[in-house]
Coordinates of C-alpha atoms in Angstrom, one line a residue:
X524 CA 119.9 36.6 95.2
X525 CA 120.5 39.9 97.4
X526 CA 122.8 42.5 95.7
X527 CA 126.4 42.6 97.9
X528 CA 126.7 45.1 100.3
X529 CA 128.9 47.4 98.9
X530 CA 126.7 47.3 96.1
X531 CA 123.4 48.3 97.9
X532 CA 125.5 51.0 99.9
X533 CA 126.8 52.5 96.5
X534 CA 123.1 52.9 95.3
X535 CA 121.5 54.9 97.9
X536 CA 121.1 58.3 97.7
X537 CA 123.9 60.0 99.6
X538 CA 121.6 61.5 102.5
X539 CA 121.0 57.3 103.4
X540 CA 124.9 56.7 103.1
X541 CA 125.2 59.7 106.2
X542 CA 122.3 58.6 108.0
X543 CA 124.1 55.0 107.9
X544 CA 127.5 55.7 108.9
X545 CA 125.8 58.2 112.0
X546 CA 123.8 55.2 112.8
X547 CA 126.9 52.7 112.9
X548 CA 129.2 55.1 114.6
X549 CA 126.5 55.6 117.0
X550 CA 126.2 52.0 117.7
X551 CA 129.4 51.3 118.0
X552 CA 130.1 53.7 120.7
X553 CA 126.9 52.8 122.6
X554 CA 128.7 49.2 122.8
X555 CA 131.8 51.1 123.7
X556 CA 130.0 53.0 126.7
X557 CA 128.5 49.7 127.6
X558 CA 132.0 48.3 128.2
X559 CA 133.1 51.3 130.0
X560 CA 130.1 51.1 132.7
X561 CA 130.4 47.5 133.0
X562 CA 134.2 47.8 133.8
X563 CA 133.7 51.0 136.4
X564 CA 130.9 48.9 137.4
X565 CA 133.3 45.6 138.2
X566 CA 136.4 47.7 139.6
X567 CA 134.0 49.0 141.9
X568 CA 132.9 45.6 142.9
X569 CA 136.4 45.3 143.6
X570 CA 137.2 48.1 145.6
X571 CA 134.0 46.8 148.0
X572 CA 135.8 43.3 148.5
X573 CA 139.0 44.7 149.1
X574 CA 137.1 47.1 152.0
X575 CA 135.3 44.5 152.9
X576 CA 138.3 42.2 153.6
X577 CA 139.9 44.8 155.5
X578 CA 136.6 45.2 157.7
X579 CA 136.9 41.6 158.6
X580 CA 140.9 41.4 159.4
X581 CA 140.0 43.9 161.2
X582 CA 137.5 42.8 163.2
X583 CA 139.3 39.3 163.5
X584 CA 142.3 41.5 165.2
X585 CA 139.8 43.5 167.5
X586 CA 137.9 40.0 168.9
X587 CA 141.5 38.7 169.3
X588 CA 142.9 41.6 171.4
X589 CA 139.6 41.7 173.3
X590 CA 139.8 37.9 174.1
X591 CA 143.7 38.4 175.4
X592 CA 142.3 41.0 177.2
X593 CA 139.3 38.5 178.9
X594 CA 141.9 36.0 179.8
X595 CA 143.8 38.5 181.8
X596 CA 141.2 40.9 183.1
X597 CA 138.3 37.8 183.5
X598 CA 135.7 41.0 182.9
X599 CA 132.6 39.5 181.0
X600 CA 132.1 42.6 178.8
X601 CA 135.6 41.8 177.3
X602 CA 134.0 38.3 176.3
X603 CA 131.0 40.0 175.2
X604 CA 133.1 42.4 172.8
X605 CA 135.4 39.7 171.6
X606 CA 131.7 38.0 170.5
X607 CA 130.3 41.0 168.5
X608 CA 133.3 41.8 167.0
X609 CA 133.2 38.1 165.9
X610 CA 129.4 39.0 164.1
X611 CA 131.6 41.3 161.3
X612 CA 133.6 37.4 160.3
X613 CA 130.0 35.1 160.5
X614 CA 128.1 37.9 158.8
X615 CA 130.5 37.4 155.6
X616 CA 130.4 34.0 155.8
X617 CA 126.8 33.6 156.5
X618 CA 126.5 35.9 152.5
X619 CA 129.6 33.2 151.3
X620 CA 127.3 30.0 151.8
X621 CA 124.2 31.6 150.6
X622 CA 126.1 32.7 147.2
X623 CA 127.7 29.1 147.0
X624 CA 124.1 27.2 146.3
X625 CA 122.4 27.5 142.8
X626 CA 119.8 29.0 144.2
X627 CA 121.0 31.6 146.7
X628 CA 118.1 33.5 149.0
X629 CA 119.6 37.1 147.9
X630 CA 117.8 38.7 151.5
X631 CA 120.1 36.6 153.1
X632 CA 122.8 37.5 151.3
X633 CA 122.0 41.0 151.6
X634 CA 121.7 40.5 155.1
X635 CA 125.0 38.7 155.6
X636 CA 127.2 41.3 153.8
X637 CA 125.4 44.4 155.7
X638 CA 125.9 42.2 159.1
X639 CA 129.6 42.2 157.8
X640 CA 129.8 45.8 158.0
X641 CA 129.5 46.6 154.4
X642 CA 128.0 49.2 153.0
X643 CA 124.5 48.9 151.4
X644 CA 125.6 50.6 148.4
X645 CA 128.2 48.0 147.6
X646 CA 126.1 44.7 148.7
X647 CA 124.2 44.5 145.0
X648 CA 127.8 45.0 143.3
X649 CA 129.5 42.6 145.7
X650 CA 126.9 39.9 144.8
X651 CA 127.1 40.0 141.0
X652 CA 130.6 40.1 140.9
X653 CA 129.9 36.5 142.9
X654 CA 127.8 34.9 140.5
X655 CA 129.8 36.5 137.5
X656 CA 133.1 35.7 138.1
X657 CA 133.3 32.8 140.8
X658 CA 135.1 30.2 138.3
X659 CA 137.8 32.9 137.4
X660 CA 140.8 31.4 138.5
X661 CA 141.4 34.7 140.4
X662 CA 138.2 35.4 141.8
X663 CA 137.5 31.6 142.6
X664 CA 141.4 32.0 144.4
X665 CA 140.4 34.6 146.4
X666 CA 136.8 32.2 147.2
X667 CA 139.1 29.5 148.9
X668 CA 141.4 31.9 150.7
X669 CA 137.9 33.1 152.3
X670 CA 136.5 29.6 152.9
X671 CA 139.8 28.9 154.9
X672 CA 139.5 31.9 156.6
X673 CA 136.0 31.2 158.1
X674 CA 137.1 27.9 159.0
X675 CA 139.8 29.1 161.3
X676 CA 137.3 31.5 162.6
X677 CA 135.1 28.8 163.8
X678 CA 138.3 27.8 165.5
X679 CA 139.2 31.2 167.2
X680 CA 135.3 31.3 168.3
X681 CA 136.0 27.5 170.1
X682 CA 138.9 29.0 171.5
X683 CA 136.9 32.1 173.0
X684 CA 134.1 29.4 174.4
X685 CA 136.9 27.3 176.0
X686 CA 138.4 29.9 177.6
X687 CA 135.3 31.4 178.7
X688 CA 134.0 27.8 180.1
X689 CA 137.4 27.9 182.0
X690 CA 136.9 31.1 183.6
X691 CA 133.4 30.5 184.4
X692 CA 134.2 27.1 186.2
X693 CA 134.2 26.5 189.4
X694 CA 137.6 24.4 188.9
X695 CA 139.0 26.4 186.5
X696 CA 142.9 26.6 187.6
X697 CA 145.4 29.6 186.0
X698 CA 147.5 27.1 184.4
X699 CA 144.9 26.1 182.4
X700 CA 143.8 29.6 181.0
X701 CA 147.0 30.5 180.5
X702 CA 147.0 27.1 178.4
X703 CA 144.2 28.3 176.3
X704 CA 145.3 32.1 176.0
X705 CA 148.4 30.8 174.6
X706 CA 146.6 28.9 171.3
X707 CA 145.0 32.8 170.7
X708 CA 148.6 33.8 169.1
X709 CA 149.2 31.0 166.7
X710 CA 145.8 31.2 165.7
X711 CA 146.3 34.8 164.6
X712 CA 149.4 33.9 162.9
X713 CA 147.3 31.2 160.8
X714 CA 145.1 33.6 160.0
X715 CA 147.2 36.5 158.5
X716 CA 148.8 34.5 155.5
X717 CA 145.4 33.6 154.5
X718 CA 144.1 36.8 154.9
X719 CA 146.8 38.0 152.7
X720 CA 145.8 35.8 150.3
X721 CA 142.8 37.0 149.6
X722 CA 144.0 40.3 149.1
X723 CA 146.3 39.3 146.6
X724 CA 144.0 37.4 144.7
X725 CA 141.6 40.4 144.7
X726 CA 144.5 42.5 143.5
X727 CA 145.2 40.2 140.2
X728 CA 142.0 39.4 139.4
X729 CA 141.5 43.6 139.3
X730 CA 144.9 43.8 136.8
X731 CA 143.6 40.9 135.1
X732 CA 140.2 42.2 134.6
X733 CA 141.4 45.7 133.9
X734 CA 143.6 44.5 131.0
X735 CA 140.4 42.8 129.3
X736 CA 138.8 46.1 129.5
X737 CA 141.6 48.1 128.5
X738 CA 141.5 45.3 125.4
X739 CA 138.2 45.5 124.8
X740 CA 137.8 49.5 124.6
X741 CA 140.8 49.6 122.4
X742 CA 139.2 47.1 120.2
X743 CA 136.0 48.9 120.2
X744 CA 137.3 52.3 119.4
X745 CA 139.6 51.0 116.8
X746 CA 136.5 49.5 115.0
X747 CA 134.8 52.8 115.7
X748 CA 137.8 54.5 113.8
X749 CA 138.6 52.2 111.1
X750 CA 134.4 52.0 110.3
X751 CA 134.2 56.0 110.4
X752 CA 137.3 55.9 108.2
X753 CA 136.1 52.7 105.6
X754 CA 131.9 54.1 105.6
X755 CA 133.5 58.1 104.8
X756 CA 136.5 57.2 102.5
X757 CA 133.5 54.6 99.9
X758 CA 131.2 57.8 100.7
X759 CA 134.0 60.6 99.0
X760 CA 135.5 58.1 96.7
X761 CA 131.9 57.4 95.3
X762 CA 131.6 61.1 94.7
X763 CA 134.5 62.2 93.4
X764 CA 134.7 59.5 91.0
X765 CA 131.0 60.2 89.9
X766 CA 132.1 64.4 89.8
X767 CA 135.7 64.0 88.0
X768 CA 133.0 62.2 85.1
X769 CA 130.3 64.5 84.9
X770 CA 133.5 67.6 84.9
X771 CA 135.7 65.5 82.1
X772 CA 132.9 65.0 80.0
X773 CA 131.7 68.1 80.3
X774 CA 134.6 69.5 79.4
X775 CA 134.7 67.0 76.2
X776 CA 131.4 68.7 75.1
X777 CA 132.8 72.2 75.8
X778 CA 135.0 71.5 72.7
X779 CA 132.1 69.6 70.3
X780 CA 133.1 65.8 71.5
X781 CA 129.6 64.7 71.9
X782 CA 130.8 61.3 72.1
X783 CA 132.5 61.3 75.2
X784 CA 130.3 60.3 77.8
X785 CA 129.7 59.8 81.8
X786 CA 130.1 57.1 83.3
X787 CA 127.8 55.8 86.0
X788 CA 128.9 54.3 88.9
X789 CA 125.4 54.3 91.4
X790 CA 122.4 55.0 91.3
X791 CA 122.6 57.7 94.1
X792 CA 122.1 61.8 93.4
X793 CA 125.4 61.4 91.3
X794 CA 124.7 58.8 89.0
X795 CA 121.0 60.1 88.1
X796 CA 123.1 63.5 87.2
X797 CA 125.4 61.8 84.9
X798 CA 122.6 59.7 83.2
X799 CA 120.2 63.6 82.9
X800 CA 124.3 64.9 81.4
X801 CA 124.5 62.0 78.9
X802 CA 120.8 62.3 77.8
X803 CA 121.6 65.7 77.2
X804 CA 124.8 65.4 75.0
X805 CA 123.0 62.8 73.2
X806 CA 120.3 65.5 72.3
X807 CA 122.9 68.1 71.6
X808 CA 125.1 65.5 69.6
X809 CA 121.5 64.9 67.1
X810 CA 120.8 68.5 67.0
X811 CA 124.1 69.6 65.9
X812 CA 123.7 66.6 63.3
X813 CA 120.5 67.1 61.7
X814 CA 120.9 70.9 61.4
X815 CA 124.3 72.6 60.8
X816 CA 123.6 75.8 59.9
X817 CA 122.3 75.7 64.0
X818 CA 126.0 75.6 65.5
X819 CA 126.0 78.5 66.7
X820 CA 122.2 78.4 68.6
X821 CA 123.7 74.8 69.7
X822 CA 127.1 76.2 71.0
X823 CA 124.9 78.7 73.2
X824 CA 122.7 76.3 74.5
X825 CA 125.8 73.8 75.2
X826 CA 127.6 76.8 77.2
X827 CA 123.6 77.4 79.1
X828 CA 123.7 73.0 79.4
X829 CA 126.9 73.3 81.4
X830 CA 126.2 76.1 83.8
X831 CA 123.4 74.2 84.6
X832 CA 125.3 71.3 85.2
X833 CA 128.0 73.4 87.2
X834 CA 125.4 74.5 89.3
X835 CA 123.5 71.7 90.3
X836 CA 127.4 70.5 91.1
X837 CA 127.4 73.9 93.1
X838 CA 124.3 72.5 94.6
X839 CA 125.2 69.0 95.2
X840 CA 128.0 70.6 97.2
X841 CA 125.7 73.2 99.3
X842 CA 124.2 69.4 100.1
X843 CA 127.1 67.9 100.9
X844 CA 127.6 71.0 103.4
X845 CA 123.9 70.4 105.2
X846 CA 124.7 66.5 105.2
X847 CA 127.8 67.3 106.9
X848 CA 126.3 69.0 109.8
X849 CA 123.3 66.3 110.2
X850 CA 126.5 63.8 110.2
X851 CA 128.2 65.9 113.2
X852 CA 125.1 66.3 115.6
X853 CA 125.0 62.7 116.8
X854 CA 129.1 63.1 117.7
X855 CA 128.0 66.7 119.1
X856 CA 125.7 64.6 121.1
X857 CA 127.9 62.2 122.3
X858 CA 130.9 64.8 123.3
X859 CA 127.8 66.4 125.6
X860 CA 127.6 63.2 127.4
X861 CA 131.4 62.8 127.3
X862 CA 131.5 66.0 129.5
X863 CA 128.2 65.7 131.1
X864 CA 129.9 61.9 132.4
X865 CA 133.3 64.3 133.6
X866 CA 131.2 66.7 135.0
X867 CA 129.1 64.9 137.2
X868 CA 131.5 62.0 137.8
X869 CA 134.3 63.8 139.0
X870 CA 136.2 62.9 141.0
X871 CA 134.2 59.5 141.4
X872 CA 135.8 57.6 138.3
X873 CA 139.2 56.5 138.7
X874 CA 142.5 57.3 136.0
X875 CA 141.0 54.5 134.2
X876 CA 137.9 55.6 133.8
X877 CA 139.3 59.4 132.5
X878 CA 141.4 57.4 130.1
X879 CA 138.3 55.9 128.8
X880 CA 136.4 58.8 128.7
X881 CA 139.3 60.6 127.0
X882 CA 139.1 57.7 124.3
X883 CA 135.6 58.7 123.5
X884 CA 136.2 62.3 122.8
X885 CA 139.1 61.5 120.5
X886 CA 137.1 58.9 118.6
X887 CA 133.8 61.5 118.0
X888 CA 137.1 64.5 117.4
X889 CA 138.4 61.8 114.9
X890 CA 135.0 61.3 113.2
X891 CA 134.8 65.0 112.9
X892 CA 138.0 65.5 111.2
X893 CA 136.7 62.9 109.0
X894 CA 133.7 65.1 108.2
X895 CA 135.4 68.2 107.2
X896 CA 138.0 66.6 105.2
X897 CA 135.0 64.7 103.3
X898 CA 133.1 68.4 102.9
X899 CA 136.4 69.9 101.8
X900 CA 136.6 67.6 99.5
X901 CA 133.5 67.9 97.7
X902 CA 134.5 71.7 97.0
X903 CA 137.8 71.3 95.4
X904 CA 138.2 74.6 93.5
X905 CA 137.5 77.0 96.4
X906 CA 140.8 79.3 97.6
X907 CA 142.3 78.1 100.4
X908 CA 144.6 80.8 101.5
X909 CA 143.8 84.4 102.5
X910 CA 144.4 87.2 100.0
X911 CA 143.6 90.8 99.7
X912 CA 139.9 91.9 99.4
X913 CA 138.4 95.3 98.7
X914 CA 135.0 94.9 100.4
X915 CA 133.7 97.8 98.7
X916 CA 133.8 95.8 95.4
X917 CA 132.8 92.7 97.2
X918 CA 129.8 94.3 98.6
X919 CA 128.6 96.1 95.2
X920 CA 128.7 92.2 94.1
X921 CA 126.7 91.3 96.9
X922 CA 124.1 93.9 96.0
X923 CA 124.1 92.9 93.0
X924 CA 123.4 89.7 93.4
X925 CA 120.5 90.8 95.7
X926 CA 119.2 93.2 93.3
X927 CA 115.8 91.4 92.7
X928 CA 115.3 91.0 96.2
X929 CA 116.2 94.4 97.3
X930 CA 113.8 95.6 94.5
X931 CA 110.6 93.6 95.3
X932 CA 111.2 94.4 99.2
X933 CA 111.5 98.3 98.2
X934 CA 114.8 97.9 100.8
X935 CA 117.6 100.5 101.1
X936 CA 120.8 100.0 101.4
X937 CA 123.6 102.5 103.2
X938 CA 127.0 101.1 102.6
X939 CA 130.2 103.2 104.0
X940 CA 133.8 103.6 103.4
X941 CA 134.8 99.9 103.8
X942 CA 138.8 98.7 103.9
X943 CA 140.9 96.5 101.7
X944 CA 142.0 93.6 104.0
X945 CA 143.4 90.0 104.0
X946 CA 140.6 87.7 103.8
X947 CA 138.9 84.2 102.0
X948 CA 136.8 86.3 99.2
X949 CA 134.1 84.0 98.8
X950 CA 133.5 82.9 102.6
X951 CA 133.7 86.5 103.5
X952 CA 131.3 87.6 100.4
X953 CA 128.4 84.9 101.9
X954 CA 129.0 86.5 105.3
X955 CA 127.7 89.6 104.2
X956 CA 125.0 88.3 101.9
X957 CA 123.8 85.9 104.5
X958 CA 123.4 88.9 106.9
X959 CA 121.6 91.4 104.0
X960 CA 119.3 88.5 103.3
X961 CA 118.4 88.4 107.0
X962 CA 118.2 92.1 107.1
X963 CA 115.7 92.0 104.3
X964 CA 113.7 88.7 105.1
X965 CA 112.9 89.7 108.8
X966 CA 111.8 93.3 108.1
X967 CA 108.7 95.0 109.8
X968 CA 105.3 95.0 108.0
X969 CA 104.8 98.4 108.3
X970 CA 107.7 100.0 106.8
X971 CA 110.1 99.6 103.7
X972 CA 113.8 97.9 105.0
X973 CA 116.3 100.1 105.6
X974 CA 120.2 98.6 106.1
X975 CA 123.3 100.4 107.2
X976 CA 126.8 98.6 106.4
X977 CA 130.0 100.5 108.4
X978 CA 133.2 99.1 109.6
X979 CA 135.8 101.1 112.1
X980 CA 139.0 99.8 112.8
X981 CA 139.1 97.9 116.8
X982 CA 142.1 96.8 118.6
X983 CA 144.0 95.8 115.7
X984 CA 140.8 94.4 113.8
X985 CA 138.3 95.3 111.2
X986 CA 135.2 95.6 112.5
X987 CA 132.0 95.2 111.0
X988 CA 128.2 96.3 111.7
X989 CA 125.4 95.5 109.4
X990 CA 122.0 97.7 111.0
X991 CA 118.1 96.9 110.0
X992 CA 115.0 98.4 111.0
X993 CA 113.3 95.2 111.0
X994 CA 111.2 92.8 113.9
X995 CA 114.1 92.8 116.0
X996 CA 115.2 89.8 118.4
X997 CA 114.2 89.1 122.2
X998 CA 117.1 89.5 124.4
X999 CA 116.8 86.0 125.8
X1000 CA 117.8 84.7 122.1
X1001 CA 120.3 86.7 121.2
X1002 CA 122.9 84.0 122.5
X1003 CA 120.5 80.9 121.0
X1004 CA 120.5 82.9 117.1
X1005 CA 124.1 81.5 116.3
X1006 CA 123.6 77.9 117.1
X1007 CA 122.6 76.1 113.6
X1008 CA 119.4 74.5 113.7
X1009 CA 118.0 77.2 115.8
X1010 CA 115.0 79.0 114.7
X1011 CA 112.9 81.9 116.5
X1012 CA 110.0 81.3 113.7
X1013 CA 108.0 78.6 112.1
X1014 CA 108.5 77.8 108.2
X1015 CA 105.4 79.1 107.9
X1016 CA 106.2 82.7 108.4
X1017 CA 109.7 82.7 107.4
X1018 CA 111.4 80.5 105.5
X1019 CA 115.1 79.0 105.5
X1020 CA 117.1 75.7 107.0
X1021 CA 118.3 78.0 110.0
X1022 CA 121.7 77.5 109.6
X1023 CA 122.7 81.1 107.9
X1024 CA 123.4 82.7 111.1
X1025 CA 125.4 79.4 112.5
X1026 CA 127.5 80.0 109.1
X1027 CA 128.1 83.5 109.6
X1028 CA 129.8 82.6 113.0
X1029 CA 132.0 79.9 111.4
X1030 CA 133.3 81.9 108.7
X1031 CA 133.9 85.0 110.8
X1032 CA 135.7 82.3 113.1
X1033 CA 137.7 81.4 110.4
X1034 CA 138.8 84.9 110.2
X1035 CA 139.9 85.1 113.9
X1036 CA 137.2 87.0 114.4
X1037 CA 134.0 87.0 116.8
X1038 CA 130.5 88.0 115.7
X1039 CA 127.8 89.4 117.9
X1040 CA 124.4 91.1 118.1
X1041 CA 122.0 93.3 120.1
X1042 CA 118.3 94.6 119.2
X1043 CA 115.8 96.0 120.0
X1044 CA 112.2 94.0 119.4
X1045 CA 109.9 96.1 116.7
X1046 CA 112.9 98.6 115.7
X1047 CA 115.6 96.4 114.2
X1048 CA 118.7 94.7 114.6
X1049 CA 122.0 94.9 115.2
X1050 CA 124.9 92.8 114.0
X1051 CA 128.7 93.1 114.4
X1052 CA 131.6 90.8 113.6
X1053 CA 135.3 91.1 113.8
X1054 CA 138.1 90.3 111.0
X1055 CA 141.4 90.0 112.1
X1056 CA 144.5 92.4 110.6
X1057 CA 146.6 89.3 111.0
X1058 CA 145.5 86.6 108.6

């Protein structure tokens, strides 16, 4: 028997539970895009009936004023105007008859509706809306107002040949044409109600249709939503609960209760963690019994046991942040398109269609905010308001930190005078370690790395520089070297997941700043970011 769902979904390993909720959300907004074409696609059908129908009234009105005119004037070209205006009405009905058989000839069809004046552009959309929708009560309304229509065409057309036999014979009298010229006006007025009703039935078989779309999207982006929300809420809740057990008992063996143990709630990244923490307590626990004059050796490895375990939580969470932005570039994706579709289609969609394109942007902004809060989340602990910062000690940490690096790489480092300032202390200390690392990873072959670290004060902000002597950037990248992902190397010469830079932009974001760079390619680098006075 196959495990439940939520069962299967809580034993993957976290990366699969992303990659599934991108790959639902993603589905679920193709279907919602789907809707959204179909419904521009059907308005526009539509719009071409309602043109279309004004093309023949039209033309109906034009044959009847030219045929007045032929009773009065008895000029043959009138008569021969009031007939090709009359092509416009048998050109739509000639495409009616064709779409009324099972098997409609679709040439003809064609043929009829471009005879009817209509443009070629519209005929395909005016023919499936046909066949789609021709036992809708509306559209099939609008069907029969058009079938009466051409009947009492075929009686304005005898009228025309009467009169013109009339004129044309050799005992015509006056009294006669007059006769005939005087059925012309109550024709019209038969006519105009029916033409009328057409129109209407156009007009609420658009408000009906447009409240089953309006329907349907909602629908659509509320499942859109409330999956996003369900998928990331089981996703967060399935790690914190597996976290808060690792931390509590952790914390139990911090003070000698071996006894309290993990408990396992998957078998994703977090569960094999907690089973690796209990195995090691139970190890620790048989130790400490079989030898006690060991306690102390034990207690140091216990203390060495949980720094491991706080740092493979330190790098669960540096996963969490990667899986985060692998979750986000599928809704990056799909906000591209949302402009691309504004861009290119302006002015072409209606207010409807803006509305739905304004629902899709919401949605993927929705998901996003989902995103963040889920990664926030995961690194409960961190400060979350600004304080003051002396970035000469935070850099001397920094370097200290670095200090194998900068030893193998025989690099130099020039720091000056820096300020105290308002900032986030730990984002701000991985800006500058992020940059020295880059610094020190991209230097030339051919000489040791030098790196310069100075900050001036600009237009009510700190500013920063961090200098190299390294490789250097092409000018044409400059721009590309902050966008995550976005690598000017192969793995093979350098390595790294490309997503320092991209980091060093958010967090000096995040500090109302900007960052920026210029080089020079085979000399070095330059980079420069801003920290607002302000925060």
């Amino acid at each position: 028997m196959k495990r439940p769902f939520f069962r299967w979904f809580r034993d993957i390993s976290i990366a699969k539970k992303l990659y599934f909720t991108v790959g639902i959300m993603a589905l679920l907004i193709a279907i919602e895009l789907v809707v959204l074409f179909f419904a521009i696609n059907t308005l526009s059908s539509v719009r071409a009936y309602v043109g279309g129908e004004g093309l023949w009234s039209k033309a109906q009105k034009d044959g009847m004023y030219h045929l007045f005119k032929y009773a009065r004037t008895r000029d043959e070209a009138d008569y021969e105007e009031f007939l090709d205006y009359l092509k416009v009405n048998l050109g739509d009905h000639k495409a009616r008859l064709e779409l009324s058989k099972p098997e409609p000839n679709f040439a003809i069809v064609r043929q009829g509706f471009i005879e009817g004046r209509n443009h070629p552009d519209d005929v395909d959309d005016m023919i499936r809306l046909f066949r789609r929708f021709h036992s809708n009560k509306y559209i099939h309304h609008a069907i029969v107002a058009w079938t009466k229509a051409d009947e009492t065409i075929f009686e304005f057309i005898d009228l025309g040949r009467r009169l013109h036999d009339e004129i044309n014979s050799t005992s015509g009298s006056p009294q006669r044409i007059n006769a005939i010229r005087d059925e012309i006006e109550p024709l019209n007025k038969k006519l105009t109600p029916i033409e009328d009703e057409f129109s209407f039935a156009l007009g609420d078989g658009s408000r009906w249709l447009e409240g089953v779309v309006l329907r349907l999207l909602f629908l659509v982006a509320l499942t859109v939503e409330c999956t996003g929300l369900i998928l990331a809420i089981t996703v967060s809740r399935g790690i914190q609960k597996g976290l808060n057990e690792i931390i509590l008992a952790a914390d139990a063996v911090k003070q000698g209760n071996f006894g309290r143990k993990a408990r396992i709630y998957s078998s994703d990244e977090i569960g094999i963690l907690s089973r690796s923490f209990n195995s090691m307590a139970d190890e620790l626990y048989k130790l400490e019994q079989e030898n006690q004059e060991v306690y102390s050796s034990l207690e140091k490895k216990v203390r060495q046991r949980t720094q491991e375990i706080e740092s493979k939580n330190k790098e669960l969470e540096q996963f969490a942040y990667v899986a985060s932005h692998d979750l986000q570039e599928p809704l990056r994706t799909i906000s591209g398109f949302v402009d691309l579709l504004r861009k290119e289609y302006r002015g072409k969609l209606d207010d409807n269609g803006q509305i739905y394109l304004n629902y899709l942007a919401q949605a993927s902004d929705r998901m996003k905010t989902l995103i963040k809060d889920l990664l926030d989340y995961s690194r409960i602990g961190r400060e979350k308001q600004a304080m003051p910062v002396d970035c000469n000690q935070l850099l001397d940490e920094v370097l200290a930190d670095l200090g194998k690096s900068i030893r193998e790489s025989g690099a130099r480092i020039t720091v000056g005078q820096l300020p105290v300032l308002r900032a986030f202390p730990t984002e701000l200390k991985l800006l500058f370690q992020n940059l020295i690392v880059n610094s020190i990873k991209f230097r030339h072959p051919e000489r040791l790395p030098e790196v310069s670290v100075l900050a001036t004060q600009d237009n009510g902000k700190w500013k920063f520089t961090v200098s190299d002597n390294g490789i250097g950037i092409e000018s044409q990248f400059l721009e590309r070297i902050f966008i995550i992902f976005q690598r000017l190397h192969s793995r093979t010469q350098y390595e790294g997941s490309g997503i320092g830079l991209a980091h060093c932009k958010k967090i000096v974001e995040f500090h109302q700043g900007q960052i920026w760079a210029d080089a020079t390619p085979g000399q070095g680098s330059r980079f420069y970011f801003t920290i607002s006075k302000d925060l």
